[in-house]
């Protein structure tokens, strides 16, 4: 789930899943076994671990999503919350108790029964994380949705937790009790981080994790050699650097999937993934570059993921020049966003007018955006009274993001726009890892900067709440009215009232201009011609149980 506002650490490989020397990372004929339907996905990297609670990256979640299930899920290809392991649910009037009715007669892959006690085992495990488990790069989504833990072992952990307890009334009824309401909870529970795993597998395998500097080591057997969920595919084997193999769950509670086998092959280089697809060595990969679309379409299908992201030019509001609203307005009108998209983005990308994508409820459809006008920008600069118009403009090197495939091209286009109206732009660029986020989140370094966000789950708090509910160092925005309304919206239990609050917040942000959103992009995927049923998800959670192979 591509967390664009966080640094990602180096992951140390363990002996339980060792790298095979000399593996090229591309498929070969041995991956295809006669009449078996084997779907081979060309991933950009290995999963970090298959212990879902410990990860937040897309490659880990892609595999985890096929093995485990959550209480609630998203409809295929959309953002509506639908039943999964829970058939239905009720929420108390005060928003502090969520009661789920569970599917009966469901078993984990190790033969153990799925029931309410298993659900509570998982939630209580997460709540009682200690030591290294409380590292923000390990339990990111627990802290995002629930806050703190039973004890506070890490200075960066929130002081309090929204989670209070889990009650198993009977085998098929479970209640999550909260210490404080959070209307984003249900949407957050669709995240694979809240996958329900077999308590026996967790206990038998072990869940040891250690952190040394920027390195994380997963030494427990659970998530590497011992893996058991309730999902449509079962763990078979994993050889890091070569392949992760899953097989159809013959006893899956929704019926056996159409595929017999899934193989995830890590191929880091995008060109190598394209070549592997053309050679028939893989069946799909994500991240088709706009320049490669014609080459892919000559041999395969190109499909787009619904836009659920935003790219923006951010402003550091600690900078004196950027505290002047006329200057912020001038920048907004100086940027030729449509021109950039026409030149650098694939078909389907659209100009962003606010920090929420249009498909997310809470979007304010009355906001029409900032008109591109050099004349208006120059007029606003003249009205500002400012004469020193020098600004540093930061952009990342050695990275491609879903909302910003070519950061340098975005920078060059916008820098030229700003210089046309009188600004002096000083380019600043450093590698994405490990320096970029650290620099733009400094009070003094980041002035103008390029960044963005890919949605994790379908709630407005995951966008505008992430950016502005607290004092985010990249924006350095201290606006009590905006922050107060965002906290009010998170606690509000009435959906119509939440909708109105987020629409109001988006209008306030549009008027204040803490930054300029410029794009909602549709990332591209490549599929072999015989792949059917692949339904792209806005949040990158695709159901491989729907896939079939054949004409």
XYZ file of C-alpha atoms in Angstrom, residues 35-540:
506
model
C -3.002 -28.538 -17.851
C -2.768 -26.812 -14.475
C -3.903 -23.210 -14.544
C -0.862 -21.367 -13.211
C -1.004 -17.574 -13.004
C 2.439 -15.964 -12.757
C 2.638 -12.396 -11.496
C 5.805 -10.375 -12.090
C 6.256 -8.437 -8.860
C 8.735 -5.620 -8.351
C 10.020 -7.222 -5.141
C 9.501 -10.052 -2.673
C 7.009 -9.608 0.142
C 8.680 -8.462 3.354
C 6.916 -11.227 5.288
C 3.554 -12.990 5.108
C 2.738 -11.959 8.678
C 0.156 -9.373 7.633
C 0.330 -7.316 10.822
C 3.990 -6.485 10.225
C 3.833 -4.927 6.752
C 2.359 -1.989 4.865
C 3.841 -2.338 1.355
C 1.968 -3.270 -1.794
C 4.019 -6.312 -2.810
C 3.500 -7.940 0.599
C -0.199 -7.129 0.620
C -0.718 -8.481 -2.923
C 0.235 -11.996 -1.821
C -1.245 -11.749 1.677
C -4.604 -10.754 0.203
C -4.868 -14.107 -1.571
C -4.031 -16.166 1.560
C -5.917 -14.414 4.345
C -9.226 -12.632 4.770
C -10.507 -9.790 6.911
C -13.830 -9.301 8.698
C -14.949 -6.876 5.995
C -13.608 -6.248 2.499
C -14.041 -4.015 -0.529
C -16.233 -4.833 -3.483
C -14.114 -5.975 -6.455
C -12.870 -2.918 -8.310
C -14.512 -0.441 -5.919
C -14.408 1.160 -2.496
C -17.689 0.006 -0.947
C -17.244 -2.013 2.255
C -18.863 -5.460 1.921
C -19.030 -8.609 4.067
C -16.102 -11.019 4.135
C -15.524 -13.256 7.161
C -18.322 -11.293 8.810
C -21.757 -11.647 7.231
C -23.100 -8.431 8.764
C -22.443 -6.014 11.598
C -24.037 -3.445 13.866
C -22.521 -0.311 15.412
C -23.704 1.041 18.760
C -25.230 4.514 18.849
C -22.188 5.910 20.640
C -19.813 4.382 18.072
C -17.916 2.433 20.750
C -19.037 -1.135 19.987
C -18.862 -2.958 16.642
C -20.607 -6.338 16.695
C -19.906 -8.753 13.831
C -21.791 -11.913 12.924
C -19.306 -14.384 11.481
C -19.577 -16.989 8.739
C -20.060 -20.461 10.221
C -18.164 -23.599 9.200
C -15.061 -21.782 7.948
C -11.661 -23.399 8.510
C -8.122 -22.126 8.404
C -5.717 -23.779 5.981
C -4.230 -25.822 8.851
C -7.635 -27.341 9.633
C -8.315 -25.214 12.696
C -11.779 -23.674 13.076
C -12.349 -20.016 12.336
C -14.520 -18.514 15.055
C -14.974 -15.516 17.330
C -12.229 -16.687 19.676
C -9.774 -16.693 16.746
C -10.789 -13.130 15.866
C -10.170 -11.977 19.453
C -6.837 -13.833 19.540
C -5.650 -11.791 16.547
C -6.884 -8.413 17.792
C -5.507 -8.995 21.276
C -2.179 -10.057 19.762
C -1.920 -6.778 17.870
C -3.018 -4.692 20.866
C -0.353 -6.338 23.031
C 2.551 -5.740 20.655
C 5.677 -4.839 22.612
C 9.190 -3.555 21.973
C 10.188 -3.753 18.309
C 6.619 -4.653 17.344
C 5.653 -1.071 18.203
C 8.062 0.339 15.618
C 6.056 2.500 13.233
C 7.441 0.645 10.205
C 6.247 -2.693 11.624
C 2.795 -1.917 13.017
C 2.007 1.121 10.868
C -1.638 0.276 10.191
C -2.507 -0.685 13.757
C -1.241 2.716 14.836
C -3.058 4.432 11.953
C -6.440 2.899 12.788
C -6.256 2.160 16.528
C -3.442 4.364 17.842
C -1.481 2.969 20.780
C -1.050 -0.385 22.502
C -1.703 -1.949 25.899
C 1.697 -0.617 26.985
C 3.863 2.155 25.534
C 7.356 0.844 24.732
C 8.227 3.324 21.984
C 8.347 7.115 22.316
C 6.771 7.589 18.886
C 3.695 5.484 19.727
C 0.437 7.377 20.395
C -0.301 7.846 24.087
C -3.743 6.225 23.921
C -5.417 3.471 21.944
C -8.874 3.518 20.404
C -8.987 -0.243 20.971
C -10.367 -1.394 24.338
C -11.263 -5.079 24.130
C -12.640 -7.943 22.051
C -15.529 -10.116 23.246
C -16.452 -13.511 21.784
C -20.127 -13.900 22.722
C -20.312 -17.265 20.958
C -18.537 -18.964 18.049
C -20.121 -16.701 15.448
C -20.532 -13.380 17.286
C -17.698 -11.033 18.160
C -17.678 -7.447 19.454
C -14.847 -4.953 19.166
C -15.064 -2.383 21.960
C -13.428 1.016 21.481
C -12.155 3.511 24.027
C -13.087 6.369 21.707
C -15.165 6.441 18.521
C -13.593 6.374 15.074
C -15.862 6.509 12.082
C -12.966 5.427 9.855
C -12.721 2.076 11.658
C -14.890 -0.009 9.354
C -13.146 1.273 6.234
C -9.775 0.636 7.887
C -10.612 -2.975 8.729
C -10.511 -3.882 5.030
C -6.704 -3.495 5.140
C -4.776 -6.786 4.863
C -2.933 -5.752 8.040
C -6.088 -6.862 9.871
C -6.161 -10.314 8.272
C -7.349 -13.080 10.585
C -4.745 -15.850 10.843
C -4.859 -19.232 12.542
C -3.968 -18.818 16.243
C -2.253 -22.215 16.116
C -0.063 -21.156 13.168
C 0.895 -17.934 14.942
C 1.762 -19.775 18.165
C 3.547 -22.703 16.529
C 5.511 -20.605 14.039
C 6.585 -17.762 16.289
C 6.536 -14.066 15.426
C 9.961 -12.719 16.406
C 10.967 -9.429 14.820
C 13.983 -7.221 15.542
C 15.024 -3.725 14.506
C 18.626 -2.588 14.197
C 18.922 0.931 12.848
C 17.073 0.983 9.524
C 17.082 -2.822 9.232
C 14.146 -5.074 10.163
C 14.605 -8.847 10.556
C 11.639 -11.206 10.616
C 12.973 -14.354 12.297
C 9.709 -15.990 13.316
C 8.453 -18.971 11.353
C 4.941 -17.543 11.097
C 4.809 -15.554 7.889
C 7.690 -17.384 6.209
C 7.345 -21.162 6.638
C 4.146 -21.418 8.696
C 1.252 -19.615 7.006
C -2.473 -20.289 7.500
C -5.413 -18.054 6.671
C -8.938 -18.734 5.399
C -8.467 -17.368 1.871
C -8.881 -18.912 -1.591
C -5.184 -19.844 -1.915
C -2.879 -21.753 0.411
C 0.822 -21.281 1.013
C 3.055 -23.911 -0.645
C 6.628 -22.606 -0.666
C 8.732 -19.481 -0.756
C 12.272 -19.031 -2.038
C 13.224 -15.387 -1.736
C 14.498 -13.868 -4.937
C 12.936 -16.637 -7.018
C 9.283 -17.440 -6.301
C 6.423 -17.554 -3.849
C 4.014 -20.391 -4.686
C 0.358 -20.642 -3.637
C -2.172 -23.346 -4.544
C -5.965 -23.389 -4.720
C -7.782 -23.961 -1.445
C -9.981 -26.942 -2.329
C -12.176 -26.300 0.732
C -12.571 -22.560 0.313
C -15.860 -21.451 1.853
C -16.899 -19.502 -1.262
C -16.021 -22.349 -3.627
C -12.764 -23.433 -5.209
C -11.040 -20.669 -7.246
C -10.598 -21.141 -10.983
C -6.803 -21.020 -10.843
C -4.840 -24.034 -9.647
C -1.717 -22.161 -8.699
C -0.278 -18.647 -8.300
C 3.420 -17.867 -8.565
C 4.836 -14.476 -7.602
C 8.189 -13.847 -9.337
C 10.242 -10.846 -8.153
C 11.594 -8.886 -11.151
C 12.868 -5.509 -10.001
C 13.471 -3.920 -13.407
C 10.367 -2.689 -15.253
C 11.910 -3.378 -18.661
C 12.727 -6.929 -17.598
C 9.094 -7.396 -16.525
C 7.929 -6.232 -19.953
C 10.324 -8.641 -21.659
C 9.179 -11.514 -19.438
C 5.547 -10.794 -20.360
C 6.382 -10.683 -24.067
C 8.229 -14.004 -23.735
C 5.265 -15.639 -21.987
C 7.226 -16.122 -18.761
C 4.784 -14.107 -16.661
C 1.080 -13.336 -17.037
C 0.865 -9.890 -15.471
C 2.775 -7.019 -13.937
C 2.046 -3.590 -12.521
C 3.652 -0.279 -13.395
C 3.480 -0.057 -17.187
C 5.255 3.130 -18.235
C 3.365 5.444 -20.587
C 6.188 5.012 -23.118
C 5.725 1.209 -23.050
C 1.971 1.119 -23.665
C 2.273 0.492 -27.416
C 4.802 -2.310 -26.891
C 2.589 -3.989 -24.296
C -0.554 -3.652 -26.387
C 1.138 -5.430 -29.279
C 1.392 -8.614 -27.210
C -0.946 -8.248 -24.243
C -3.685 -6.246 -22.553
C -3.251 -2.910 -20.788
C -5.727 -2.126 -18.029
C -5.860 0.893 -15.734
C -6.374 0.979 -11.996
C -9.093 3.464 -10.930
C -7.528 6.723 -9.766
C -7.338 6.727 -5.972
C -4.327 8.929 -5.451
C -3.278 12.548 -5.570
C -0.064 14.276 -6.590
C 0.567 17.762 -5.275
C 2.984 20.670 -5.036
C 3.324 21.213 -1.301
C 4.124 24.475 0.472
C 6.096 24.769 3.693
C 4.013 27.333 5.563
C 6.933 28.187 7.845
C 8.616 29.995 4.941
C 7.870 33.760 5.189
C 7.210 34.176 1.469
C 4.706 31.275 1.498
C 2.840 32.723 4.488
C 1.589 35.400 2.088
C -1.716 34.131 0.693
C -1.369 36.213 -2.463
C 1.848 34.325 -3.245
C 0.190 30.959 -2.644
C -2.655 32.028 -4.926
C -0.184 33.206 -7.571
C 1.568 29.830 -7.595
C -1.762 28.025 -7.908
C -2.724 30.062 -10.975
C 0.753 29.895 -12.535
C 0.907 26.096 -12.775
C -0.252 24.691 -16.111
C -1.464 21.391 -14.707
C -3.408 20.284 -17.769
C -0.406 20.990 -19.977
C 1.761 18.798 -17.754
C -0.727 15.931 -17.866
C -1.068 16.167 -21.642
C 2.711 15.941 -22.056
C 3.776 13.483 -19.358
C 0.868 11.324 -18.126
C -0.993 8.404 -19.680
C -4.546 8.662 -20.913
C -6.997 8.699 -18.025
C -5.022 10.994 -15.726
C -7.073 13.998 -14.622
C -6.292 17.380 -13.107
C -6.807 17.384 -9.323
C -8.760 20.242 -7.804
C -8.577 19.058 -4.180
C -6.686 16.619 -2.003
C -9.424 13.945 -2.300
C -9.926 11.851 -5.458
C -13.398 12.289 -7.016
C -14.363 8.668 -6.264
C -13.941 9.191 -2.509
C -17.058 10.313 -0.650
C -16.456 13.663 1.008
C -15.292 15.119 -2.320
C -16.646 18.629 -2.840
C -18.022 18.748 -6.375
C -18.601 22.523 -6.216
C -14.854 23.238 -6.231
C -13.762 23.990 -9.781
C -10.028 24.417 -9.192
C -7.484 27.119 -9.894
C -7.669 28.598 -13.406
C -4.350 28.558 -15.256
C -3.563 32.204 -15.964
C -0.126 33.820 -16.206
C -1.772 37.237 -16.149
C -3.667 36.533 -12.940
C -0.545 35.089 -11.304
C 1.462 38.232 -12.144
C -1.348 40.424 -10.805
C -1.431 38.518 -7.500
C 2.355 38.830 -7.159
C 2.081 42.585 -7.665
C -0.675 42.763 -5.024
C 1.399 40.691 -2.580
C 3.991 43.406 -2.043
C 6.772 40.814 -2.179
C 9.947 41.591 -4.133
C 12.235 38.632 -3.285
C 10.568 35.828 -5.224
C 13.274 33.172 -4.853
C 12.052 29.708 -3.833
C 13.719 26.334 -3.541
C 11.753 23.614 -5.331
C 12.425 20.042 -4.183
C 11.803 16.889 -6.188
C 12.936 13.276 -5.634
C 15.477 11.338 -7.695
C 15.649 7.609 -8.434
C 11.959 6.915 -7.894
C 8.687 6.585 -9.750
C 5.387 6.953 -7.911
C 1.837 6.134 -9.126
C 0.944 9.833 -9.034
C 4.344 10.975 -10.347
C 5.979 8.533 -12.783
C 8.719 11.033 -13.743
C 9.400 13.533 -10.927
C 12.061 15.445 -12.879
C 9.672 16.059 -15.774
C 7.028 17.362 -13.352
C 9.566 19.657 -11.709
C 10.859 21.018 -15.027
C 7.363 21.787 -16.287
C 6.233 23.552 -13.120
C 9.538 25.395 -12.592
C 9.223 26.831 -16.098
C 5.645 27.919 -15.338
C 6.719 29.714 -12.170
C 9.677 31.447 -13.782
C 7.403 32.798 -16.530
C 5.480 34.834 -13.952
C 8.526 36.155 -12.092
C 9.649 33.580 -9.542
C 13.292 32.523 -9.312
C 13.363 28.771 -8.812
C 16.316 26.972 -7.233
C 16.217 23.214 -7.979
C 16.831 20.826 -5.093
C 16.882 17.081 -5.596
C 18.045 14.114 -3.531
C 17.307 10.366 -3.750
C 13.885 9.280 -2.513
C 15.541 6.851 -0.104
C 16.737 7.795 2.436
C 16.965 11.569 2.100
C 13.969 13.075 0.340
C 11.204 12.798 2.921
C 13.571 13.792 5.713
C 14.508 16.955 3.840
C 11.043 18.151 2.904
C 9.779 17.507 6.426
C 12.424 19.820 7.867
C 11.133 23.163 9.122
C 13.722 25.064 7.133
C 14.630 22.984 4.067
C 11.435 22.115 2.202
C 9.911 25.190 0.537
C 8.076 23.999 -2.571
C 8.123 20.223 -2.976
C 6.608 17.434 -5.037
C 4.818 14.636 -3.221
C 1.573 12.706 -3.230
C -0.451 9.919 -1.691
C -2.020 6.639 -2.793
C -5.117 5.802 -0.777
C -4.930 2.909 1.670
C -8.626 2.615 2.425
C -11.834 4.345 1.398
C -12.294 7.069 3.989
C -11.575 10.796 3.616
C -9.509 10.730 6.801
C -6.932 8.635 4.941
C -6.324 11.617 2.655
C -7.082 15.005 4.237
C -6.823 13.604 7.769
C -3.376 12.192 7.038
C -2.226 15.530 5.638
C -3.884 18.077 7.901
C -5.596 16.643 11.018
C -2.388 17.088 12.983
C 0.576 19.393 12.431
C 2.269 17.611 9.537
C 5.885 18.863 9.264
C 5.889 18.841 5.464
C 3.114 21.477 5.332
C 3.737 23.069 8.764
C 0.073 24.082 8.664
C -1.349 25.338 11.954
C -4.990 26.119 11.282
C -7.157 25.206 14.330
C -10.387 25.584 12.358
C -9.329 23.024 9.737
C -7.754 20.647 12.248
C -10.726 20.902 14.598
C -13.204 20.041 11.861
C -11.089 17.049 10.790
C -11.032 15.679 14.344
C -14.761 16.302 14.609
C -15.337 14.424 11.342
C -13.322 11.407 12.533
C -15.386 11.088 15.723
C -18.759 11.858 14.089
C -20.994 8.781 13.721
C -23.601 10.271 11.364
C -22.574 9.698 7.746
C -24.370 12.736 6.340
C -22.733 14.957 8.956
C -19.309 13.511 8.100
C -19.914 14.152 4.394
C -20.793 17.782 5.117
C -17.738 18.261 7.353
C -15.306 16.891 4.757
C -16.861 18.992 1.999
C -16.426 22.049 4.241
C -12.804 21.108 4.987
C -12.045 20.731 1.287
C -13.468 24.195 0.657
C -11.357 25.650 3.481
C -8.234 23.979 2.087
C -9.031 25.240 -1.401
C -9.248 28.775 -0.053
C -6.178 28.584 2.195
C -3.967 26.763 -0.382
C -1.475 24.763 1.734
C -0.393 23.244 -1.562
C -1.669 22.695 -5.088
C -3.061 19.259 -6.011
C -2.310 18.603 -9.660
C -3.136 15.017 -10.652
C -5.200 11.931 -10.002
C -3.432 9.269 -12.063
C -4.581 5.835 -13.215
C -1.671 3.370 -12.847
C -1.412 0.841 -15.676
C -1.151 -2.946 -15.496
C -0.225 -5.436 -18.193
C -2.057 -8.763 -18.581
C -1.444 -11.648 -20.953
C -4.140 -11.955 -23.607
C -5.641 -15.106 -22.084
C -6.146 -13.583 -18.630
C -9.795 -12.911 -17.766
C -11.526 -11.756 -14.607
C -8.693 -9.508 -13.399
C -10.500 -6.536 -11.827
C -8.153 -3.628 -10.947
C -8.724 -2.191 -7.478
C -8.417 1.503 -6.559
C -6.363 0.472 -3.497
C -4.364 -2.282 -5.260
